[in-house]
PDB file of C-alpha atoms in Angstrom:
ATOM      1  CA  MET A   1      22.839 -15.114 -13.360  1.00 56.00           C
ATOM      2  CA  SER A   2      21.640 -15.457 -16.937  1.00 67.00           C
ATOM      3  CA  LYS A   3      20.813 -12.528 -19.192  1.00 68.00           C
ATOM      4  CA  THR A   4      17.149 -13.539 -19.279  1.00 68.00           C
ATOM      5  CA  ASN A   5      16.850 -13.495 -15.496  1.00 72.00           C
ATOM      6  CA  ASN A   6      18.664 -10.172 -15.333  1.00 79.00           C
ATOM      7  CA  PHE A   7      16.317  -8.714 -17.973  1.00 84.00           C
ATOM      8  CA  VAL A   8      13.227  -9.983 -16.116  1.00 85.00           C
ATOM      9  CA  PHE A   9      14.520  -8.549 -12.828  1.00 85.00           C
ATOM     10  CA  TRP A  10      15.120  -5.118 -14.352  1.00 88.00           C
ATOM     11  CA  ALA A  11      11.754  -5.206 -16.137  1.00 91.00           C
ATOM     12  CA  LEU A  12      10.075  -5.909 -12.797  1.00 91.00           C
ATOM     13  CA  TYR A  13      12.124  -3.107 -11.254  1.00 92.00           C
ATOM     14  CA  VAL A  14      10.831  -0.659 -13.882  1.00 93.00           C
ATOM     15  CA  ILE A  15       7.255  -1.905 -13.395  1.00 95.00           C
ATOM     16  CA  ALA A  16       7.599  -1.417  -9.631  1.00 94.00           C
ATOM     17  CA  TRP A  17       8.726   2.169 -10.253  1.00 95.00           C
ATOM     18  CA  ILE A  18       5.751   2.807 -12.545  1.00 96.00           C
ATOM     19  CA  ILE A  19       3.332   1.414  -9.957  1.00 95.00           C
ATOM     20  CA  PHE A  20       5.014   3.477  -7.226  1.00 95.00           C
ATOM     21  CA  VAL A  21       4.672   6.688  -9.229  1.00 96.00           C
ATOM     22  CA  GLY A  22       1.014   5.884  -9.948  1.00 94.00           C
ATOM     23  CA  LEU A  23       0.326   5.237  -6.263  1.00 93.00           C
ATOM     24  CA  CYS A  24       2.058   8.491  -5.304  1.00 94.00           C
ATOM     25  CA  ILE A  25      -0.102  10.368  -7.796  1.00 92.00           C
ATOM     26  CA  GLU A  26      -3.216   8.692  -6.394  1.00 89.00           C
ATOM     27  CA  ALA A  27      -2.271   9.505  -2.793  1.00 91.00           C
ATOM     28  CA  GLY A  28      -1.412  13.088  -3.715  1.00 90.00           C
ATOM     29  CA  GLY A  29      -4.670  13.466  -5.621  1.00 87.00           C
ATOM     30  CA  LEU A  30      -6.654  12.176  -2.662  1.00 87.00           C
ATOM     31  CA  ILE A  31      -4.876  14.580  -0.315  1.00 89.00           C
ATOM     32  CA  VAL A  32      -5.695  17.481  -2.647  1.00 85.00           C
ATOM     33  CA  ASN A  33      -9.288  16.204  -2.832  1.00 84.00           C
ATOM     34  CA  PHE A  34      -9.476  16.212   0.974  1.00 85.00           C
ATOM     35  CA  VAL A  35      -8.181  19.775   1.219  1.00 86.00           C
ATOM     36  CA  PHE A  36     -10.707  20.955  -1.352  1.00 81.00           C
ATOM     37  CA  HIS A  37     -13.479  19.189   0.554  1.00 80.00           C
ATOM     38  CA  LEU A  38     -12.691  21.441   3.466  1.00 81.00           C
ATOM     39  CA  TYR A  39     -12.016  24.763   1.724  1.00 84.00           C
ATOM     40  CA  ASN A  40     -13.653  24.782  -1.725  1.00 77.00           C
ATOM     41  CA  PRO A  41     -16.144  21.901  -2.121  1.00 72.00           C
ATOM     42  CA  GLU A  42     -17.698  23.244  -5.341  1.00 75.00           C
ATOM     43  CA  ILE A  43     -14.586  22.286  -7.331  1.00 72.00           C
ATOM     44  CA  ILE A  44     -14.560  18.611  -6.296  1.00 68.00           C
ATOM     45  CA  GLN A  45     -16.387  17.457  -9.435  1.00 69.00           C
ATOM     46  CA  ASN A  46     -13.380  18.574 -11.506  1.00 66.00           C
ATOM     47  CA  LEU A  47     -10.731  16.891  -9.361  1.00 68.00           C
ATOM     48  CA  TYR A  48      -9.004  13.533  -9.463  1.00 68.00           C
ATOM     49  CA  GLN A  49     -11.243  10.481  -8.943  1.00 66.00           C
ATOM     50  CA  LYS A  50     -14.243  12.758  -8.270  1.00 67.00           C
ATOM     51  CA  LEU A  51     -14.439  11.452  -4.711  1.00 73.00           C
ATOM     52  CA  ASP A  52     -17.316  13.568  -3.424  1.00 73.00           C
ATOM     53  CA  LEU A  53     -18.152  12.974   0.227  1.00 75.00           C
ATOM     54  CA  MET A  54     -19.887  16.306   0.861  1.00 75.00           C
ATOM     55  CA  GLU A  55     -23.219  14.661   1.705  1.00 76.00           C
ATOM     56  CA  LEU A  56     -21.466  12.545   4.312  1.00 75.00           C
ATOM     57  CA  TYR A  57     -19.681  15.648   5.622  1.00 77.00           C
ATOM     58  CA  LYS A  58     -22.970  17.526   5.937  1.00 79.00           C
ATOM     59  CA  SER A  59     -24.755  14.673   7.673  1.00 80.00           C
ATOM     60  CA  ASN A  60     -21.940  13.421   9.931  1.00 78.00           C
ATOM     61  CA  SER A  61     -18.602  15.224   9.944  1.00 80.00           C
ATOM     62  CA  SER A  62     -16.877  12.720  12.255  1.00 84.00           C
ATOM     63  CA  ALA A  63     -17.833   9.880   9.902  1.00 82.00           C
ATOM     64  CA  PHE A  64     -16.456  11.936   7.003  1.00 82.00           C
ATOM     65  CA  TYR A  65     -13.104  12.342   8.766  1.00 88.00           C
ATOM     66  CA  ASN A  66     -13.029   8.645   9.690  1.00 88.00           C
ATOM     67  CA  VAL A  67     -13.728   7.446   6.164  1.00 86.00           C
ATOM     68  CA  TYR A  68     -11.320   9.919   4.575  1.00 87.00           C
ATOM     69  CA  SER A  69      -8.627   9.020   7.107  1.00 91.00           C
ATOM     70  CA  PHE A  70      -8.934   5.376   6.149  1.00 92.00           C
ATOM     71  CA  ILE A  71      -8.762   6.223   2.443  1.00 89.00           C
ATOM     72  CA  LEU A  72      -5.700   8.450   2.866  1.00 92.00           C
ATOM     73  CA  ILE A  73      -3.829   6.077   5.172  1.00 94.00           C
ATOM     74  CA  ILE A  74      -4.456   3.107   2.889  1.00 93.00           C
ATOM     75  CA  SER A  75      -3.347   4.991  -0.232  1.00 93.00           C
ATOM     76  CA  ILE A  76      -0.207   6.277   1.484  1.00 95.00           C
ATOM     77  CA  LEU A  77       0.613   2.800   2.848  1.00 95.00           C
ATOM     78  CA  LYS A  78       0.328   1.361  -0.658  1.00 94.00           C
ATOM     79  CA  ALA A  79       2.865   3.899  -1.914  1.00 95.00           C
ATOM     80  CA  VAL A  80       5.173   3.152   1.031  1.00 96.00           C
ATOM     81  CA  LEU A  81       4.818  -0.571   0.336  1.00 96.00           C
ATOM     82  CA  PHE A  82       6.040  -0.133  -3.225  1.00 95.00           C
ATOM     83  CA  TYR A  83       8.812   2.203  -2.127  1.00 96.00           C
ATOM     84  CA  THR A  84      10.013  -0.578   0.179  1.00 95.00           C
ATOM     85  CA  VAL A  85       9.857  -3.054  -2.713  1.00 94.00           C
ATOM     86  CA  ILE A  86      11.877  -0.657  -4.885  1.00 95.00           C
ATOM     87  CA  SER A  87      14.526  -0.149  -2.217  1.00 94.00           C
ATOM     88  CA  LEU A  88      14.709  -3.924  -1.763  1.00 92.00           C
ATOM     89  CA  MET A  89      15.150  -4.509  -5.477  1.00 91.00           C
ATOM     90  CA  HIS A  90      17.683  -1.686  -5.783  1.00 89.00           C
ATOM     91  CA  LYS A  91      20.046  -2.937  -3.078  1.00 88.00           C
ATOM     92  CA  MET A  92      19.469  -6.678  -3.448  1.00 86.00           C
ATOM     93  CA  ASN A  93      22.485  -8.698  -4.547  1.00 80.00           C
ATOM     94  CA  LEU A  94      21.122 -11.447  -6.792  1.00 78.00           C
ATOM     95  CA  THR A  95      24.308 -13.505  -6.589  1.00 79.00           C
ATOM     96  CA  LYS A  96      23.984 -13.702  -2.800  1.00 80.00           C
ATOM     97  CA  PRO A  97      20.315 -12.986  -1.987  1.00 81.00           C
ATOM     98  CA  PHE A  98      20.243 -14.281   1.588  1.00 84.00           C
ATOM     99  CA  SER A  99      21.257 -11.207   3.550  1.00 86.00           C
ATOM    100  CA  ASP A 100      19.974  -9.565   6.684  1.00 89.00           C
ATOM    101  CA  PHE A 101      18.918  -6.505   4.661  1.00 90.00           C
ATOM    102  CA  VAL A 102      16.754  -8.581   2.304  1.00 90.00           C
ATOM    103  CA  ALA A 103      15.157 -10.518   5.166  1.00 91.00           C
ATOM    104  CA  LYS A 104      14.267  -7.277   6.983  1.00 93.00           C
ATOM    105  CA  LYS A 105      12.838  -5.628   3.865  1.00 93.00           C
ATOM    106  CA  ILE A 106      10.734  -8.677   3.017  1.00 94.00           C
ATOM    107  CA  SER A 107       9.401  -8.692   6.597  1.00 94.00           C
ATOM    108  CA  LEU A 108       8.612  -4.994   6.254  1.00 96.00           C
ATOM    109  CA  VAL A 109       6.741  -5.626   2.994  1.00 95.00           C
ATOM    110  CA  SER A 110       4.664  -8.313   4.723  1.00 96.00           C
ATOM    111  CA  TYR A 111       3.814  -5.963   7.597  1.00 96.00           C
ATOM    112  CA  TYR A 112       2.744  -3.220   5.196  1.00 96.00           C
ATOM    113  CA  ALA A 113       0.599  -5.641   3.188  1.00 95.00           C
ATOM    114  CA  LEU A 114      -1.056  -6.994   6.340  1.00 96.00           C
ATOM    115  CA  SER A 115      -1.653  -3.445   7.597  1.00 95.00           C
ATOM    116  CA  ILE A 116      -3.238  -2.409   4.316  1.00 94.00           C
ATOM    117  CA  GLY A 117      -5.452  -5.484   4.322  1.00 94.00           C
ATOM    118  CA  LEU A 118      -6.593  -5.079   7.917  1.00 95.00           C
ATOM    119  CA  LEU A 119      -7.215  -1.342   7.555  1.00 94.00           C
ATOM    120  CA  SER A 120      -9.150  -1.953   4.337  1.00 93.00           C
ATOM    121  CA  TYR A 121     -11.289  -4.565   6.048  1.00 93.00           C
ATOM    122  CA  ILE A 122     -11.994  -2.282   9.015  1.00 92.00           C
ATOM    123  CA  ALA A 123     -12.793   0.592   6.654  1.00 90.00           C
ATOM    124  CA  GLN A 124     -15.183  -1.598   4.653  1.00 88.00           C
ATOM    125  CA  GLN A 125     -17.031  -2.500   7.848  1.00 88.00           C
ATOM    126  CA  VAL A 126     -17.210   1.157   8.908  1.00 86.00           C
ATOM    127  CA  VAL A 127     -18.581   2.150   5.501  1.00 84.00           C
ATOM    128  CA  LYS A 128     -21.088  -0.717   5.625  1.00 84.00           C
ATOM    129  CA  ASN A 129     -22.325   0.497   9.025  1.00 84.00           C
ATOM    130  CA  LEU A 130     -22.452   4.092   7.799  1.00 80.00           C
ATOM    131  CA  SER A 131     -24.421   3.181   4.700  1.00 77.00           C
ATOM    132  CA  HIS A 132     -27.354   2.239   6.916  1.00 76.00           C
ATOM    133  CA  ARG A 133     -27.360   5.615   8.682  1.00 73.00           C
ATOM    134  CA  SER A 134     -25.811   8.140   6.300  1.00 65.00           C
ATOM    135  CA  PHE A 135     -25.193   8.848   2.658  1.00 69.00           C
ATOM    136  CA  VAL A 136     -22.133   6.982   1.450  1.00 69.00           C
ATOM    137  CA  PRO A 137     -21.262   7.003  -2.276  1.00 69.00           C
ATOM    138  CA  ASP A 138     -20.817   3.726  -4.144  1.00 68.00           C
ATOM    139  CA  ASN A 139     -17.362   4.568  -5.520  1.00 69.00           C
ATOM    140  CA  LEU A 140     -15.631   4.056  -2.140  1.00 73.00           C
ATOM    141  CA  ASN A 141     -15.023   0.374  -2.920  1.00 72.00           C
ATOM    142  CA  GLN A 142     -12.254   1.279  -5.369  1.00 74.00           C
ATOM    143  CA  PHE A 143     -10.298   2.814  -2.479  1.00 76.00           C
ATOM    144  CA  LEU A 144     -11.126   0.243   0.187  1.00 77.00           C
ATOM    145  CA  GLY A 145     -11.380  -3.002  -1.765  1.00 74.00           C
ATOM    146  CA  ASP A 146      -9.035  -5.979  -1.906  1.00 84.00           C
ATOM    147  CA  SER A 147      -8.647  -6.380   1.847  1.00 87.00           C
ATOM    148  CA  GLU A 148      -8.626 -10.169   1.598  1.00 91.00           C
ATOM    149  CA  ALA A 149      -5.999 -10.093  -1.162  1.00 92.00           C
ATOM    150  CA  PHE A 150      -3.678  -7.871   0.872  1.00 93.00           C
ATOM    151  CA  ILE A 151      -4.116 -10.003   4.004  1.00 93.00           C
ATOM    152  CA  PHE A 152      -3.352 -13.161   2.040  1.00 95.00           C
ATOM    153  CA  MET A 153      -0.397 -11.513   0.284  1.00 94.00           C
ATOM    154  CA  GLY A 154       0.951 -10.276   3.625  1.00 94.00           C
ATOM    155  CA  ALA A 155       0.690 -13.752   5.134  1.00 94.00           C
ATOM    156  CA  VAL A 156       2.473 -15.387   2.193  1.00 95.00           C
ATOM    157  CA  ILE A 157       5.219 -12.763   2.176  1.00 95.00           C
ATOM    158  CA  TYR A 158       5.632 -13.187   5.943  1.00 95.00           C
ATOM    159  CA  ILE A 159       6.258 -16.907   5.406  1.00 95.00           C
ATOM    160  CA  ILE A 160       8.805 -16.058   2.713  1.00 93.00           C
ATOM    161  CA  ALA A 161      10.458 -13.580   5.106  1.00 93.00           C
ATOM    162  CA  GLU A 162      10.778 -16.268   7.754  1.00 93.00           C
ATOM    163  CA  ILE A 163      12.340 -18.613   5.183  1.00 92.00           C
ATOM    164  CA  PHE A 164      14.789 -15.837   4.250  1.00 90.00           C
ATOM    165  CA  LYS A 165      15.708 -15.373   7.917  1.00 91.00           C
ATOM    166  CA  ILE A 166      16.504 -19.084   8.153  1.00 92.00           C
ATOM    167  CA  GLY A 167      18.469 -18.817   4.884  1.00 88.00           C
ATOM    168  CA  VAL A 168      20.496 -15.945   6.318  1.00 88.00           C
ATOM    169  CA  LYS A 169      21.389 -18.000   9.396  1.00 90.00           C
ATOM    170  CA  LEU A 170      22.334 -21.008   7.267  1.00 88.00           C
ATOM    171  CA  GLN A 171      24.456 -18.851   4.950  1.00 84.00           C
ATOM    172  CA  GLU A 172      26.251 -17.263   7.909  1.00 82.00           C
ATOM    173  CA  GLU A 173      26.956 -20.717   9.379  1.00 82.00           C
ATOM    174  CA  ASN A 174      28.166 -21.920   5.999  1.00 79.00           C
ATOM    175  CA  ASP A 175      30.456 -18.891   5.614  1.00 75.00           C
ATOM    176  CA  LEU A 176      31.926 -19.551   9.062  1.00 73.00           C
ATOM    177  CA  THR A 177      32.637 -23.223   8.353  1.00 75.00           C
ATOM    178  CA  VAL A 178      34.360 -22.554   5.032  1.00 58.00           C
TER     179      VAL A 178
END
């Protein structure tokens, strides 16, 4: 592998770590926000992202828990997705990339991306239905957006995972014949 490719791979590895840390901070901040919603709602204006759903909580507590559950699950799944990418990049052998480990991790990444996309889409529909009956703030789209992008990304990565599975089988057959 050339030095340029090696440099690009390690640069992407560092970027993946930075994104992972950012997503962990976001998920942690949202969890803290949720706890303060329940125990000390006056402080929410000073917290991370200023996600204030107190009006929704006062009008419909089950809707509050549903919406916040979607937000928390999606943010945690995004962090898990990037952790899987990091573990894939860390243990991937670039001289022999077609391995069972790589194929499984790529499949796992596709499942996480599809899950995030589908949950985001369902959450968007729930929020749309709630907006007709209850108070729902406008800043929820930053937590629930991009469902189509994640679904598309998950589908493309799934196709790549299937190609890797075929590559693993071909490489194993080739190793046996040599």
